[in-house]
Short mmCIF file of C-alpha atoms and ligand atoms in Angstrom, two decimals:
data_model
loop_
_atom_site.label_atom_id
_atom_site.label_comp_id
_atom_site.label_asym_id
_atom_site.label_seq_id
_atom_site.Cartn_x
_atom_site.Cartn_y
_atom_site.Cartn_z
CA MET A 96 -79.00 18.23 -30.51
CA LYS A 97 -76.10 21.09 -31.31
CA ASN A 98 -78.34 22.25 -33.78
CA PHE A 99 -81.12 23.72 -32.41
CA ASP A 100 -82.08 27.77 -31.59
CA ALA A 101 -82.43 27.01 -27.54
CA TYR A 102 -79.38 25.36 -28.04
CA SER A 103 -77.05 28.26 -28.61
CA LYS A 104 -79.25 30.29 -26.15
CA LEU A 105 -78.85 27.83 -23.08
CA GLU A 106 -75.04 28.07 -24.12
CA GLU A 107 -75.61 31.48 -23.74
CA LEU A 108 -77.57 31.56 -20.85
CA SER A 109 -75.45 29.46 -18.88
CA LEU A 110 -72.55 31.24 -18.47
CA GLU A 111 -74.21 33.47 -16.26
CA ALA A 112 -75.32 30.48 -14.51
CA LYS A 113 -71.76 29.34 -14.03
CA GLN A 114 -70.82 32.13 -12.03
CA ARG A 115 -73.41 32.77 -9.55
CA HIS A 116 -73.53 30.41 -6.52
CA LEU A 117 -77.09 28.79 -6.06
CA ALA A 118 -77.81 29.46 -2.67
CA GLY A 119 -78.27 33.71 -4.40
CA LEU A 120 -80.91 31.82 -6.29
CA PHE A 121 -82.32 30.95 -2.20
CA ASN A 122 -81.97 34.77 -1.32
CA THR A 123 -83.80 36.71 -3.77
CA ASP A 124 -86.65 35.09 -4.03
CA ASN A 125 -88.98 33.84 -1.67
CA ASP A 126 -91.09 32.29 -3.44
CA ARG A 127 -88.95 30.16 -5.22
CA PHE A 128 -90.30 26.44 -4.02
CA LYS A 129 -93.74 27.49 -5.46
CA LYS A 130 -91.84 28.59 -9.11
CA PHE A 131 -89.84 25.62 -8.88
CA ASN A 132 -92.32 22.20 -8.52
CA ALA A 133 -94.38 19.74 -9.94
CA THR A 134 -96.80 17.45 -8.67
CA MET A 135 -99.15 15.09 -10.05
CA GLU A 136 -101.14 13.06 -7.50
CA GLY A 137 -98.92 10.66 -4.20
CA MET A 138 -95.86 12.76 -5.65
CA VAL A 139 -94.38 16.60 -5.40
CA PHE A 140 -90.82 17.17 -7.10
CA ASP A 141 -88.65 19.87 -5.98
CA TYR A 142 -86.40 21.58 -8.27
CA SER A 143 -85.96 24.70 -6.22
CA LYS A 144 -82.71 23.60 -5.39
CA GLN A 145 -81.61 23.23 -9.16
CA ASN A 146 -78.79 26.29 -10.60
CA ILE A 147 -81.52 27.57 -12.20
CA THR A 148 -84.10 30.30 -13.04
CA ALA A 149 -87.18 30.99 -15.21
CA GLU A 150 -85.70 31.99 -18.48
CA GLU A 151 -83.46 29.35 -18.38
CA ARG A 152 -85.93 26.72 -17.85
CA ASN A 153 -88.15 28.08 -20.33
CA ALA A 154 -85.07 28.01 -22.99
CA LEU A 155 -84.48 23.94 -21.63
CA LEU A 156 -88.14 23.54 -22.62
CA GLU A 157 -88.08 24.99 -26.27
CA LEU A 158 -85.42 22.78 -26.39
CA ALA A 159 -87.71 20.18 -25.89
CA GLU A 160 -90.03 21.59 -28.41
CA GLN A 161 -87.45 21.61 -30.81
CA ALA A 162 -86.37 18.49 -30.52
CA GLU A 163 -90.06 17.17 -31.01
CA LEU A 164 -90.31 15.38 -27.54
CA LYS A 165 -94.05 15.93 -28.06
CA ALA A 166 -94.12 13.74 -31.00
CA TRP A 167 -91.81 11.65 -29.90
CA ILE A 168 -93.94 10.62 -26.73
CA GLN A 169 -96.52 9.70 -28.93
CA LYS A 170 -94.53 7.18 -30.74
CA LEU A 171 -93.06 5.62 -27.55
CA LEU A 172 -96.61 5.63 -26.35
CA SER A 173 -98.04 4.40 -29.32
CA GLY A 174 -95.89 1.52 -29.73
CA ASP A 175 -93.33 2.63 -32.65
CA LYS A 176 -90.67 1.08 -33.42
CA VAL A 177 -88.61 3.71 -31.33
CA ASN A 178 -85.88 0.85 -31.06
CA HIS A 179 -84.47 1.44 -34.64
CA THR A 180 -81.40 -0.97 -34.67
CA GLU A 181 -83.21 -3.72 -33.79
CA GLY A 182 -86.34 -2.35 -34.91
CA ARG A 183 -88.70 -2.87 -32.43
CA ALA A 184 -90.83 -0.95 -30.54
CA ALA A 185 -90.32 -0.22 -26.41
CA GLY A 186 -93.62 -1.39 -24.94
CA HIS A 187 -93.34 -1.65 -21.53
CA THR A 188 -96.54 0.63 -20.76
CA PHE A 189 -99.01 -0.96 -22.76
CA LEU A 190 -97.61 -3.96 -19.64
CA ARG A 191 -98.71 -1.65 -16.94
CA ASP A 192 -102.17 -0.42 -18.94
CA VAL A 193 -104.16 -2.55 -16.64
CA ASN A 194 -107.47 -1.58 -17.25
CA ASN A 195 -106.86 -2.14 -20.70
CA PRO A 196 -104.61 -4.29 -21.36
CA LYS A 197 -103.34 -6.86 -24.75
CA PRO A 198 -105.21 -9.35 -24.75
CA GLU A 199 -101.75 -11.88 -25.10
CA VAL A 200 -100.93 -9.82 -21.67
CA CYS A 201 -103.90 -10.97 -20.24
CA ASN A 202 -103.40 -14.01 -21.05
CA GLU A 203 -100.04 -13.68 -18.90
CA TRP A 204 -101.04 -11.99 -16.20
CA HIS A 205 -103.67 -15.29 -15.67
CA LYS A 206 -100.86 -17.89 -16.12
CA MET A 207 -98.98 -15.81 -13.06
CA GLU A 208 -102.12 -15.50 -11.00
CA GLU A 209 -102.37 -19.20 -11.47
CA LEU A 210 -98.92 -19.70 -10.47
CA VAL A 211 -99.48 -17.74 -7.77
CA ASP A 212 -102.61 -19.02 -6.18
CA ARG A 213 -100.74 -22.68 -6.24
CA LEU A 214 -97.80 -21.36 -4.22
CA HIS A 215 -100.09 -19.39 -1.44
CA SER A 216 -102.30 -21.91 -0.92
CA LYS A 217 -99.37 -24.69 -0.83
CA GLN A 218 -100.54 -26.49 -3.54
CA LEU A 219 -97.33 -26.08 -5.06
CA ARG A 220 -95.79 -29.10 -4.55
CA GLY A 221 -91.91 -31.05 -5.23
CA PHE A 222 -90.89 -33.75 -5.98
CA SER A 223 -91.27 -35.72 -2.34
CA GLY A 224 -94.83 -34.06 -2.26
CA LYS A 225 -93.84 -31.39 0.25
CA ALA A 226 -95.58 -27.77 -0.56
CA ILE A 227 -93.11 -24.77 -1.84
CA THR A 228 -91.40 -22.83 0.78
CA ASP A 229 -88.19 -21.02 -0.91
CA VAL A 230 -88.31 -19.37 -4.07
CA ILE A 231 -84.88 -18.59 -6.30
CA ASN A 232 -84.94 -15.89 -8.92
CA ILE A 233 -82.24 -17.41 -10.82
CA GLY A 234 -81.89 -13.80 -14.16
CA VAL A 235 -79.50 -11.18 -14.16
CA GLY A 236 -79.68 -7.43 -15.48
CA GLY A 237 -83.10 -6.99 -16.03
CA SER A 238 -83.67 -10.27 -14.82
CA ASP A 239 -82.74 -9.82 -11.62
CA LEU A 240 -82.49 -6.26 -10.33
CA GLY A 241 -86.23 -5.07 -11.30
CA PRO A 242 -87.40 -7.23 -9.00
CA LEU A 243 -85.29 -7.67 -6.27
CA MET A 244 -85.58 -3.78 -5.83
CA ILE A 245 -89.62 -3.84 -5.77
CA THR A 246 -89.56 -7.24 -3.44
CA HIS A 247 -86.93 -5.89 -0.86
CA ALA A 248 -88.06 -2.51 -1.20
CA LEU A 249 -92.02 -4.11 0.12
CA LYS A 250 -90.82 -7.30 2.06
CA GLY A 251 -92.72 -5.64 5.31
CA GLN A 252 -96.30 -5.84 3.44
CA ARG A 253 -95.87 -9.18 2.00
CA ASN A 254 -99.14 -11.24 1.54
CA VAL A 255 -98.52 -13.53 5.21
CA ASN A 256 -98.55 -16.94 2.03
CA ALA A 257 -95.48 -15.95 0.63
CA PRO A 258 -92.95 -17.98 0.35
CA GLU A 259 -89.61 -16.68 1.03
CA LEU A 260 -87.93 -15.45 -2.17
CA HIS A 261 -84.40 -15.26 -3.03
CA PHE A 262 -81.97 -13.59 -5.70
CA VAL A 263 -79.41 -15.46 -7.55
CA SER A 264 -77.52 -13.39 -9.92
CA THR A 265 -74.01 -14.00 -9.90
CA LEU A 266 -72.21 -16.03 -12.27
CA ASP A 267 -69.59 -16.79 -9.95
CA GLY A 268 -71.86 -19.04 -8.15
CA THR A 269 -71.28 -18.05 -4.67
CA GLN A 270 -74.53 -16.98 -4.12
CA LEU A 271 -76.51 -19.72 -5.27
CA GLN A 272 -73.85 -21.66 -3.28
CA ARG A 273 -74.91 -20.39 0.19
CA LEU A 274 -78.18 -20.50 -0.52
CA LEU A 275 -78.48 -24.20 -1.37
CA LYS A 276 -76.25 -25.10 2.17
CA VAL A 277 -79.20 -23.87 3.92
CA LEU A 278 -82.10 -24.83 1.34
CA SER A 279 -83.70 -28.18 1.15
CA ALA A 280 -84.06 -29.27 -2.66
CA GLU A 281 -88.12 -31.06 -1.38
CA THR A 282 -89.36 -27.18 -1.26
CA THR A 283 -87.15 -24.86 -3.31
CA LEU A 284 -88.50 -22.95 -6.23
CA PHE A 285 -86.51 -22.05 -8.86
CA ILE A 286 -87.64 -19.20 -11.51
CA VAL A 287 -85.07 -19.49 -14.64
CA ALA A 288 -85.55 -15.17 -15.85
CA SER A 289 -84.02 -14.91 -18.94
CA LYS A 290 -85.28 -12.91 -21.62
CA SER A 291 -83.16 -14.02 -24.28
CA PHE A 292 -82.79 -17.32 -22.10
CA THR A 293 -79.00 -17.98 -24.06
CA THR A 294 -77.16 -15.80 -21.19
CA ILE A 295 -74.23 -17.71 -19.54
CA ASP A 296 -74.98 -16.36 -16.28
CA THR A 297 -78.38 -17.43 -15.89
CA LEU A 298 -78.19 -20.55 -17.41
CA SER A 299 -74.54 -21.80 -15.64
CA LEU A 300 -76.40 -20.86 -12.37
CA ALA A 301 -79.56 -22.43 -13.51
CA LYS A 302 -78.36 -25.77 -14.24
CA THR A 303 -75.94 -26.00 -11.04
CA ALA A 304 -79.35 -25.45 -9.60
CA ARG A 305 -80.87 -28.85 -11.67
CA GLU A 306 -78.42 -30.47 -10.51
CA TRP A 307 -78.41 -29.62 -7.02
CA VAL A 308 -82.79 -31.13 -7.58
CA GLU A 309 -81.70 -33.65 -9.31
CA GLN A 310 -79.29 -35.44 -6.91
CA HIS A 311 -81.92 -35.23 -4.15
CA SER A 312 -84.99 -36.18 -6.64
CA GLN A 313 -83.02 -38.45 -8.47
CA SER A 314 -85.63 -38.02 -11.07
CA GLU A 315 -85.70 -35.91 -14.19
CA ALA A 316 -89.45 -35.75 -13.98
CA GLY A 317 -89.35 -34.60 -10.11
CA THR A 318 -86.56 -32.19 -10.89
CA MET A 319 -88.60 -29.80 -13.68
CA GLN A 320 -91.26 -29.60 -11.39
CA HIS A 321 -89.13 -27.45 -9.18
CA PHE A 322 -88.27 -25.23 -12.57
CA VAL A 323 -90.68 -22.16 -13.92
CA GLY A 324 -88.98 -20.29 -16.88
CA VAL A 325 -89.90 -16.31 -17.94
CA SER A 326 -88.87 -16.01 -20.91
CA THR A 327 -89.30 -14.44 -24.78
CA ASN A 328 -87.56 -17.81 -25.93
CA VAL A 329 -90.59 -20.02 -26.19
CA PRO A 330 -88.74 -22.98 -27.84
CA LYS A 331 -85.58 -22.40 -25.40
CA MET A 332 -87.24 -22.44 -22.69
CA GLN A 333 -88.62 -25.88 -24.01
CA GLU A 334 -85.69 -27.20 -24.70
CA TRP A 335 -84.12 -26.54 -21.41
CA GLY A 336 -86.74 -29.03 -20.12
CA ILE A 337 -88.90 -26.50 -18.73
CA LEU A 338 -92.60 -28.02 -18.45
CA PRO A 339 -95.10 -26.33 -20.47
CA ASP A 340 -97.19 -25.07 -17.99
CA HIS A 341 -94.17 -23.84 -15.60
CA GLN A 342 -93.59 -21.31 -19.18
CA LEU A 343 -94.22 -18.16 -18.95
CA GLN A 344 -93.65 -15.52 -21.90
CA PHE A 345 -93.01 -11.95 -22.42
CA TRP A 346 -91.96 -10.49 -25.65
CA ASP A 347 -89.25 -9.07 -27.60
CA TRP A 348 -90.90 -5.16 -27.84
CA VAL A 349 -90.52 -5.64 -23.84
CA GLY A 350 -86.52 -4.67 -23.48
CA GLY A 351 -84.91 -6.37 -20.53
CA ARG A 352 -84.53 -3.72 -18.55
CA PHE A 353 -87.67 -2.94 -18.77
CA SER A 354 -88.78 -5.79 -17.70
CA LEU A 355 -90.17 -5.70 -14.92
CA TRP A 356 -93.91 -4.73 -15.88
CA SER A 357 -93.74 -8.29 -17.55
CA ALA A 358 -94.02 -11.71 -15.91
CA ILE A 359 -89.92 -11.53 -14.94
CA GLY A 360 -92.11 -9.33 -12.29
CA LEU A 361 -93.47 -12.98 -11.02
CA THR A 362 -91.85 -12.57 -8.14
CA ILE A 363 -93.75 -9.19 -7.08
CA ALA A 364 -96.84 -11.38 -7.57
CA ILE A 365 -95.27 -13.73 -5.74
CA GLN A 366 -95.01 -11.28 -2.29
CA GLN A 367 -97.68 -9.27 -3.09
CA GLY A 368 -100.36 -11.36 -4.78
CA ILE A 369 -101.45 -11.07 -8.29
CA ALA A 370 -103.78 -7.45 -7.07
CA GLY A 371 -100.27 -6.16 -5.41
CA PHE A 372 -98.48 -6.41 -8.95
CA LYS A 373 -101.43 -4.76 -10.44
CA ALA A 374 -100.63 -2.35 -7.62
CA PHE A 375 -97.11 -1.87 -8.77
CA LEU A 376 -98.73 -1.61 -12.47
CA SER A 377 -101.14 1.04 -11.89
CA GLY A 378 -98.55 3.23 -10.19
CA GLY A 379 -96.67 2.78 -13.12
CA HIS A 380 -99.59 3.68 -15.79
CA GLU A 381 -100.62 6.76 -13.55
CA MET A 382 -97.09 8.23 -14.59
CA ASP A 383 -97.38 7.19 -18.32
CA VAL A 384 -100.84 9.19 -18.08
CA HIS A 385 -99.11 12.30 -15.86
CA PHE A 386 -96.45 11.78 -19.10
CA GLN A 387 -98.28 12.12 -21.84
CA GLU A 388 -101.16 14.99 -21.17
CA GLN A 389 -99.29 17.13 -18.99
CA PRO A 390 -97.72 20.31 -20.28
CA PHE A 391 -94.21 19.96 -19.98
CA GLU A 392 -93.83 23.11 -17.52
CA ASN A 393 -95.76 20.42 -15.31
CA ASN A 394 -94.77 17.43 -16.60
CA ILE A 395 -92.05 15.55 -14.05
CA PRO A 396 -90.19 12.87 -16.30
CA VAL A 397 -89.55 15.72 -18.78
CA LEU A 398 -88.51 18.58 -16.66
CA LEU A 399 -86.36 15.79 -14.45
CA GLY A 400 -84.76 15.39 -18.07
CA LEU A 401 -84.73 18.61 -18.85
CA LEU A 402 -82.71 19.85 -15.20
CA GLY A 403 -80.24 16.47 -15.86
CA VAL A 404 -79.58 17.78 -19.88
CA TRP A 405 -79.19 21.69 -18.01
CA ASN A 406 -76.78 19.81 -15.68
CA ILE A 407 -74.80 17.70 -18.14
CA ASN A 408 -74.37 19.41 -21.45
CA PHE A 409 -74.09 23.28 -19.70
CA LEU A 410 -72.73 23.29 -16.32
CA GLN A 411 -70.61 20.42 -17.28
CA VAL A 412 -71.76 18.26 -13.29
CA ALA A 413 -70.55 14.72 -14.26
CA GLY A 414 -71.84 13.02 -11.49
CA GLN A 415 -75.40 11.72 -10.59
CA ALA A 416 -76.45 10.68 -7.15
CA ILE A 417 -79.52 8.60 -6.31
CA LEU A 418 -79.73 8.68 -2.79
CA PRO A 419 -83.26 7.52 -1.32
CA TYR A 420 -83.69 8.41 2.77
CA ASP A 421 -85.54 4.78 2.98
CA SER A 422 -83.12 2.13 3.61
CA ARG A 423 -86.20 -0.37 2.00
CA LEU A 424 -84.77 1.36 -1.55
CA LYS A 425 -81.91 -0.09 -1.22
CA TYR A 426 -81.46 -0.87 -4.41
CA LEU A 427 -82.82 1.92 -5.93
CA ALA A 428 -79.37 3.07 -6.97
CA SER A 429 -78.19 -0.52 -8.39
CA TYR A 430 -81.37 -0.60 -10.81
CA LEU A 431 -81.19 2.44 -11.79
CA GLU A 432 -77.67 2.28 -13.23
CA GLN A 433 -79.11 -0.55 -15.07
CA LEU A 434 -81.77 2.06 -16.52
CA GLU A 435 -79.71 5.25 -16.79
CA MET A 436 -76.11 4.19 -18.02
CA GLU A 437 -77.28 0.81 -20.01
CA SER A 438 -79.70 3.11 -22.46
CA ASN A 439 -78.16 6.16 -23.05
CA GLY A 440 -74.64 5.42 -21.86
CA LYS A 441 -73.83 5.87 -25.74
CA HIS A 442 -71.17 7.48 -27.88
CA THR A 443 -73.31 7.28 -31.07
CA ASP A 444 -76.09 9.29 -32.38
CA ARG A 445 -79.57 7.61 -33.71
CA GLU A 446 -78.13 8.45 -37.52
CA GLY A 447 -74.79 6.63 -36.24
CA GLY A 448 -72.38 9.16 -36.58
CA PHE A 449 -70.53 10.35 -33.30
CA VAL A 450 -72.04 12.34 -30.67
CA ASP A 451 -69.93 15.89 -30.04
CA TYR A 452 -71.87 16.50 -26.86
CA ARG A 453 -71.70 13.96 -23.11
CA THR A 454 -74.83 12.17 -22.96
CA CYS A 455 -75.90 9.43 -19.93
CA PRO A 456 -73.29 11.06 -16.28
CA ILE A 457 -71.52 8.19 -14.31
CA LEU A 458 -74.48 7.24 -12.01
CA TRP A 459 -74.72 6.19 -8.17
CA GLY A 460 -75.93 6.25 -5.35
CA GLU A 461 -76.97 4.39 -1.22
CA VAL A 462 -79.18 5.02 0.82
CA GLY A 463 -79.45 8.54 2.14
CA PRO A 464 -78.69 8.13 5.69
CA ASN A 465 -76.02 5.83 4.99
CA ALA A 466 -74.36 7.46 2.06
CA GLN A 467 -74.00 10.45 4.80
CA HIS A 468 -71.49 8.63 6.51
CA ALA A 469 -69.27 7.49 3.02
CA PHE A 470 -69.18 9.67 -0.07
CA TYR A 471 -70.98 12.41 0.77
CA GLN A 472 -67.60 13.85 2.10
CA LEU A 473 -67.08 14.20 -1.99
CA MET A 474 -70.67 15.72 -2.59
CA HIS A 475 -69.16 18.74 0.05
CA GLN A 476 -66.08 18.94 0.21
CA GLY A 477 -64.54 17.48 -3.05
CA THR A 478 -63.78 18.77 -6.44
CA GLU A 479 -67.03 17.55 -8.59
CA ARG A 480 -69.76 19.14 -9.74
CA VAL A 481 -72.69 16.51 -8.61
CA MET A 482 -76.24 16.52 -9.05
CA ALA A 483 -77.95 14.73 -6.87
CA ASP A 484 -81.88 13.17 -6.40
CA PHE A 485 -82.96 12.76 -3.04
CA VAL A 486 -85.88 10.11 -2.73
CA LEU A 487 -88.27 10.77 -0.15
CA PHE A 488 -91.69 9.08 1.51
CA ALA A 489 -94.22 11.43 3.44
CA THR A 490 -94.99 8.55 5.77
CA PRO A 491 -94.24 7.04 8.40
CA ALA A 492 -93.14 3.09 7.79
CA GLY A 493 -95.34 2.51 10.54
CA LYS A 494 -97.91 3.63 13.38
CA THR A 495 -95.86 4.31 16.78
CA GLU A 496 -94.11 7.09 18.54
CA ARG A 497 -91.08 5.56 17.72
CA HIS A 498 -91.18 5.12 13.74
CA LYS A 499 -92.55 8.81 13.84
CA TYR A 500 -89.96 10.09 15.82
CA HIS A 501 -87.29 7.54 13.02
CA HIS A 502 -89.61 9.91 10.69
CA ASN A 503 -88.59 13.33 11.52
CA LEU A 504 -84.90 12.30 12.19
CA ASN A 505 -84.95 11.42 8.64
CA ILE A 506 -86.49 13.79 7.21
CA ALA A 507 -84.51 16.00 9.20
CA ASN A 508 -81.42 14.24 7.57
CA CYS A 509 -83.07 14.83 4.28
CA LEU A 510 -83.19 18.22 3.91
CA ALA A 511 -80.15 18.77 6.44
CA GLN A 512 -78.14 17.64 3.59
CA SER A 513 -79.99 19.03 0.45
CA ARG A 514 -79.71 22.09 2.24
CA ALA A 515 -75.69 22.48 3.14
CA LEU A 516 -75.06 21.54 0.07
CA MET A 517 -77.28 24.06 -1.18
CA ILE A 518 -75.34 26.70 0.48
CA GLY A 519 -72.12 25.47 2.16
CA LYS A 520 -70.15 27.23 4.47
CA THR A 521 -67.27 29.58 4.73
CA ASP A 522 -64.82 29.41 7.28
CA GLN A 523 -61.87 31.49 7.90
CA ASP A 524 -60.04 27.69 7.93
CA THR A 525 -59.99 25.98 4.28
CA HIS A 526 -60.47 22.48 6.39
CA LYS A 527 -63.92 23.12 7.02
CA ASP A 528 -65.21 25.67 4.42
CA TYR A 529 -67.63 24.28 2.00
CA PRO A 530 -68.25 25.75 -1.26
CA GLY A 531 -72.01 24.02 -1.64
CA GLY A 532 -73.76 25.07 -4.58
CA GLN A 533 -74.12 21.34 -5.73
CA VAL A 534 -77.59 20.89 -6.93
CA SER A 535 -80.50 18.45 -6.40
CA ASN A 536 -83.77 17.19 -7.09
CA THR A 537 -86.05 16.48 -4.20
CA ILE A 538 -88.73 13.42 -5.66
CA LEU A 539 -91.51 13.42 -2.04
CA LEU A 540 -93.76 10.65 -2.44
CA GLU A 541 -96.92 10.31 -0.42
CA LYS A 542 -95.65 6.30 0.82
CA LEU A 543 -93.99 3.48 0.08
CA ASP A 544 -96.72 0.85 -1.32
CA ALA A 545 -96.49 -1.01 -4.74
CA ARG A 546 -98.52 2.01 -6.25
CA HIS A 547 -95.95 5.28 -5.49
CA LEU A 548 -92.59 2.47 -6.47
CA GLY A 549 -95.02 1.78 -9.88
CA MET A 550 -95.34 5.87 -9.75
CA LEU A 551 -91.21 6.30 -9.37
CA ILE A 552 -90.21 3.62 -11.52
CA SER A 553 -92.28 4.97 -14.42
CA LEU A 554 -91.08 8.37 -14.15
CA TYR A 555 -87.26 7.32 -14.16
CA GLU A 556 -87.97 5.27 -17.57
CA HIS A 557 -89.64 8.28 -19.03
CA LYS A 558 -87.19 10.41 -17.63
CA VAL A 559 -84.27 8.35 -19.84
CA PHE A 560 -86.12 8.40 -22.91
CA VAL A 561 -86.30 12.75 -22.64
CA GLN A 562 -83.28 12.89 -22.45
CA SER A 563 -82.53 10.36 -25.16
CA VAL A 564 -84.58 12.46 -27.27
CA ILE A 565 -82.63 15.77 -26.64
CA TRP A 566 -79.62 13.83 -27.29
CA ASN A 567 -80.75 12.06 -30.36
CA ILE A 568 -79.71 8.37 -29.10
CA ASN A 569 -81.60 5.15 -29.25
CA PRO A 570 -81.82 4.42 -25.22
CA PHE A 571 -83.31 1.27 -26.19
CA ASP A 572 -80.72 -0.63 -27.57
CA GLN A 573 -77.26 -2.38 -25.78
CA TRP A 574 -74.48 -2.81 -27.95
CA GLY A 575 -71.87 -2.08 -25.57
CA VAL A 576 -72.08 -5.27 -23.35
CA GLU A 577 -71.34 -7.70 -26.23
CA LEU A 578 -67.85 -6.87 -26.86
CA GLY A 579 -66.81 -8.10 -22.57
CA LYS A 580 -69.50 -11.15 -23.50
CA GLN A 581 -67.52 -12.44 -26.64
CA ILE A 582 -63.97 -11.96 -24.81
CA ALA A 583 -65.17 -13.76 -22.08
CA LEU A 584 -65.74 -16.87 -24.94
CA GLU A 585 -62.78 -16.88 -25.86
CA ILE A 586 -60.79 -16.41 -22.97
CA LEU A 587 -62.55 -19.00 -21.16
CA GLU A 588 -61.33 -21.31 -24.26
CA LYS A 589 -58.69 -20.50 -23.50
CA ILE A 590 -58.07 -20.67 -19.98
CA GLU A 591 -59.52 -24.51 -20.26
CA GLN A 592 -56.53 -25.35 -22.59
CA LYS A 593 -54.03 -23.59 -20.67
CA ASP A 594 -52.28 -21.80 -23.70
CA PRO A 595 -53.80 -17.74 -23.18
CA SER A 596 -50.30 -16.65 -25.82
CA GLU A 597 -52.33 -15.06 -27.80
CA PHE A 598 -53.98 -12.47 -24.78
CA ASP A 599 -52.60 -9.28 -24.13
CA ALA A 600 -49.22 -9.10 -20.96
CA SER A 601 -51.77 -8.22 -18.40
CA THR A 602 -54.69 -11.12 -19.45
CA GLN A 603 -51.75 -13.69 -19.58
CA GLY A 604 -49.51 -12.32 -16.24
CA ILE A 605 -53.09 -12.45 -14.53
CA LEU A 606 -53.34 -16.63 -15.54
CA HIS A 607 -50.21 -17.47 -14.50
CA SER A 608 -50.78 -15.87 -11.54
CA ILE A 609 -53.64 -17.65 -10.93
CA TRP A 610 -52.41 -20.70 -12.14
CA ASP A 611 -48.63 -20.56 -9.94
CA ILE A 612 -51.21 -19.70 -6.60
CA ASN A 613 -52.88 -22.75 -7.50
CA HIS A 614 -49.92 -24.91 -8.54
CA GLU A 615 -51.19 -25.49 -11.92
CA ASN A 616 -48.60 -24.39 -13.79
O1 F6P B 719 -75.71 -7.81 -20.28
C1 F6P B 719 -76.83 -6.28 -21.05
C2 F6P B 719 -78.28 -7.37 -21.32
O2 F6P B 719 -78.48 -8.45 -22.48
C3 F6P B 719 -79.34 -6.81 -19.89
O3 F6P B 719 -79.77 -5.99 -21.02
C4 F6P B 719 -79.98 -7.85 -19.42
O4 F6P B 719 -80.76 -7.05 -18.73
C5 F6P B 719 -79.10 -8.52 -19.15
O5 F6P B 719 -78.48 -8.75 -20.01
C6 F6P B 719 -79.69 -10.02 -18.87
O6 F6P B 719 -80.29 -10.71 -19.85
P1 F6P B 719 -81.42 -11.98 -20.65
O7 F6P B 719 -82.49 -11.69 -18.95
O8 F6P B 719 -81.73 -12.15 -21.63
O9 F6P B 719 -80.62 -13.05 -19.59
#
């Protein structure tokens, strides 16, 4: 990135940008919103509260040109092997092209639809003949976070015949145990969702679930009626005993954190019906078309990505807050933590050299109105520079006057916070002084439904891709998660042998403390 002319230009421009106050940009220009927003049907992207001028934006657009972003977008969308370290395409966009699907994708939609219909019509029955009332998705990371986020957001719009959905991901087992206490084995269906079908988190939980059903059913055949598998690894599903008509497949060209658009999104289809699932896919596809066709100056994912680069690499902003002003988006930040940090949390460029510039920032977030009473203090008066994305819906969640009242209150708070972060407030009493100058974007969506959520998620996927191109890194692998998994297996073995002597003093000390507490030493 540093070799590009635009990089040097941006460095030079940033000297002035670092000196000025964001509020000053508004004081001198009443048309700032008009000049610094981009739109598409159903979405307005306001970036006027970024510390940026038209000249700086143009230099960022030049940077994108020089990094050959246009060609990279083409490569991504045409199925080139952009994930070069694993020799694979990143084909998640193919999953949401509802009017022009690949035959294998269509085939899985049919299988999903059939399962969903059987569930909705109470034809999917357990070992005792009773209809399924509860579905537990067992999966972790990309096999959990996306479907969890979307189904939580759309719970109020669920199909009336849909069974209750539950999500279990943590290998400590407590989430699952809580559910097993209150649910009935006769009427519970488990979805074992795992791209690899080798993840110990998921397989250990699936085994506990299977033992639980078997205790009640007293038969293996009856037990397996309660399990559906979703994976790219059909032989492993088979080996585990998933019945052939309960196996749903996707492909290695779909990354784990991009897999909610595949059969990993089965819970979305169960909750919304297949039409609702396809509305979600269509929303994602609309953003793909926008990404592919819009000139960069009105291209929302391109702008979102470049503004991040401006802040991270030129203005030394280290934190990215995600602040949805709607409690239904409770899991958006967790989802984006994986999407962004697992994708771009890298220090190696495409050629295998170490980068000498910053890449993905630390991203965190919370539902805005709650976060106001938690960590906003740091954003207003702390010592860190932080950039924030506010996500807001234009239409109220319901039709009554009270809905309207809460809606306006919510809008007022969202706008108050982005304004306060921007302008700050000078006070003689330093405890009451706010420096301001904290930058933000506001993503305004028409309403919270499957289609608009599809647009939002696809927007962030493409933002991540744009940044990866500028940083010259591969966003589609995740080698960094392997070491911890490997050490966990080594430690587990030594826990079982009660001999941690080969590990560091901390690891040994903690294990001995645990054994002391349990009188096992
Ligand atoms: O540990 C990281 C990871 O590989 C993620 O990339 C992935 O989403 C998650 O584990 C779960 O993997 P799988 O779907 O193969 O069980």
